[in-house]
Amino acid sequence: MDPESRTNGTTITEFILLGLVETPGLQPVVFVVFLFAYLVTIGGNLSILAAILVEPKLHTPMYFFLGNLSVLDVGCITVTVPSMLARLLSHKRTVPYRACLTQLFFFHLLAGVDCFLLTAMAYDRFLAICRPLTYSTRMSQTVQRILVVVSWALAFTNALTHTVAIATLNFCGPNVINHFYCDLPQLFQLSCSSTQLNELLLFAVGFIMAGTPLALIITSYAHVAAAVLRIRSAEGRKKAFSTCGSHLTVVGIFYGTGVFSYMRLGSVEASDKDKGIGILNTVISPMLNPLIYSLRNPDVQGALRQVLTGKRALA
């Protein structure tokens, strides 16, 4: 045991992550599937980012936020999947205590920024549709940058709070985590000390970090829906709703998986379900986001064609 472990009462120096499957014969299949998903996610999100950078039509606030979201999606999947693939290759399922907490910190940091960025995107749509005359001044480049910086600052505070709080808990055994990455609910189950305060902190901070942005998103889209329904032409309504549909789909996936992940603390039998939700949250959602945002968007599709064919748009 190292000296630091003695100071906070922790006797465990590493955890064992069971991963997605324990059957040796299925592990190569899982490796190939998740390697493919990782490469598709990285390729898709970097393509979206490249398209936004090279296409002047996409140099707008909405696509500035979308570019940031693509970077976050790359980060989210990189925090969890490569380490899981490395364990599958090496057949070593242990993860050091500090590495586990580091993964936890970065996962909550990126998820937190995601949360606030989705709110900023909803606010952008509200201004564009409900306040078009003042849109350019209210959503200037300075405002866009401030929204992104504030998102990172709040998410950093949240992630650091949870990481410090979990570091105060004692882990004296067992050390087996029935998951493929380190997260709060699974670590709570392994703690020898009371997690009541930690769970209370998770709910309280979660209400502020997730509940407030969700309320703002719903309020923004309630105003957007009311404004769109006042548009007389069917074509105009369709165009306005199409710019919001993709964002609402991503919001639904993000918040749906988040609620299922953290609102059922203390349920040991839910671990296998948590793996499925974890896959949705860390793999499927980042992989689908580029498809969701480009599927019904001709500007993004055109820019992606330019990127993939090597033809750059003239600025």
Short mmCIF file of C-alpha atoms in Angstrom, two decimals, residues 129-130 221-232 237:
data_model
loop_
_atom_site.label_atom_id
_atom_site.label_comp_id
_atom_site.label_asym_id
_atom_site.label_seq_id
_atom_site.Cartn_x
_atom_site.Cartn_y
_atom_site.Cartn_z
CA ILE A 129 -36.18 32.26 -34.80
CA CYS A 130 -37.78 34.42 -32.10
CA TYR A 221 -38.06 25.38 -27.71
CA ALA A 222 -41.49 26.23 -26.31
CA HIS A 223 -40.94 29.80 -27.57
CA VAL A 224 -39.52 28.47 -30.86
CA ALA A 225 -42.54 26.19 -31.39
CA ALA A 226 -44.94 29.05 -30.69
CA ALA A 227 -43.08 31.31 -33.13
CA VAL A 228 -42.91 28.63 -35.85
CA LEU A 229 -46.64 27.86 -35.59
CA ARG A 230 -47.34 31.52 -36.33
CA ILE A 231 -45.53 31.18 -39.68
CA ARG A 232 -48.23 30.98 -42.33
CA ARG A 237 -42.58 26.07 -40.84
#
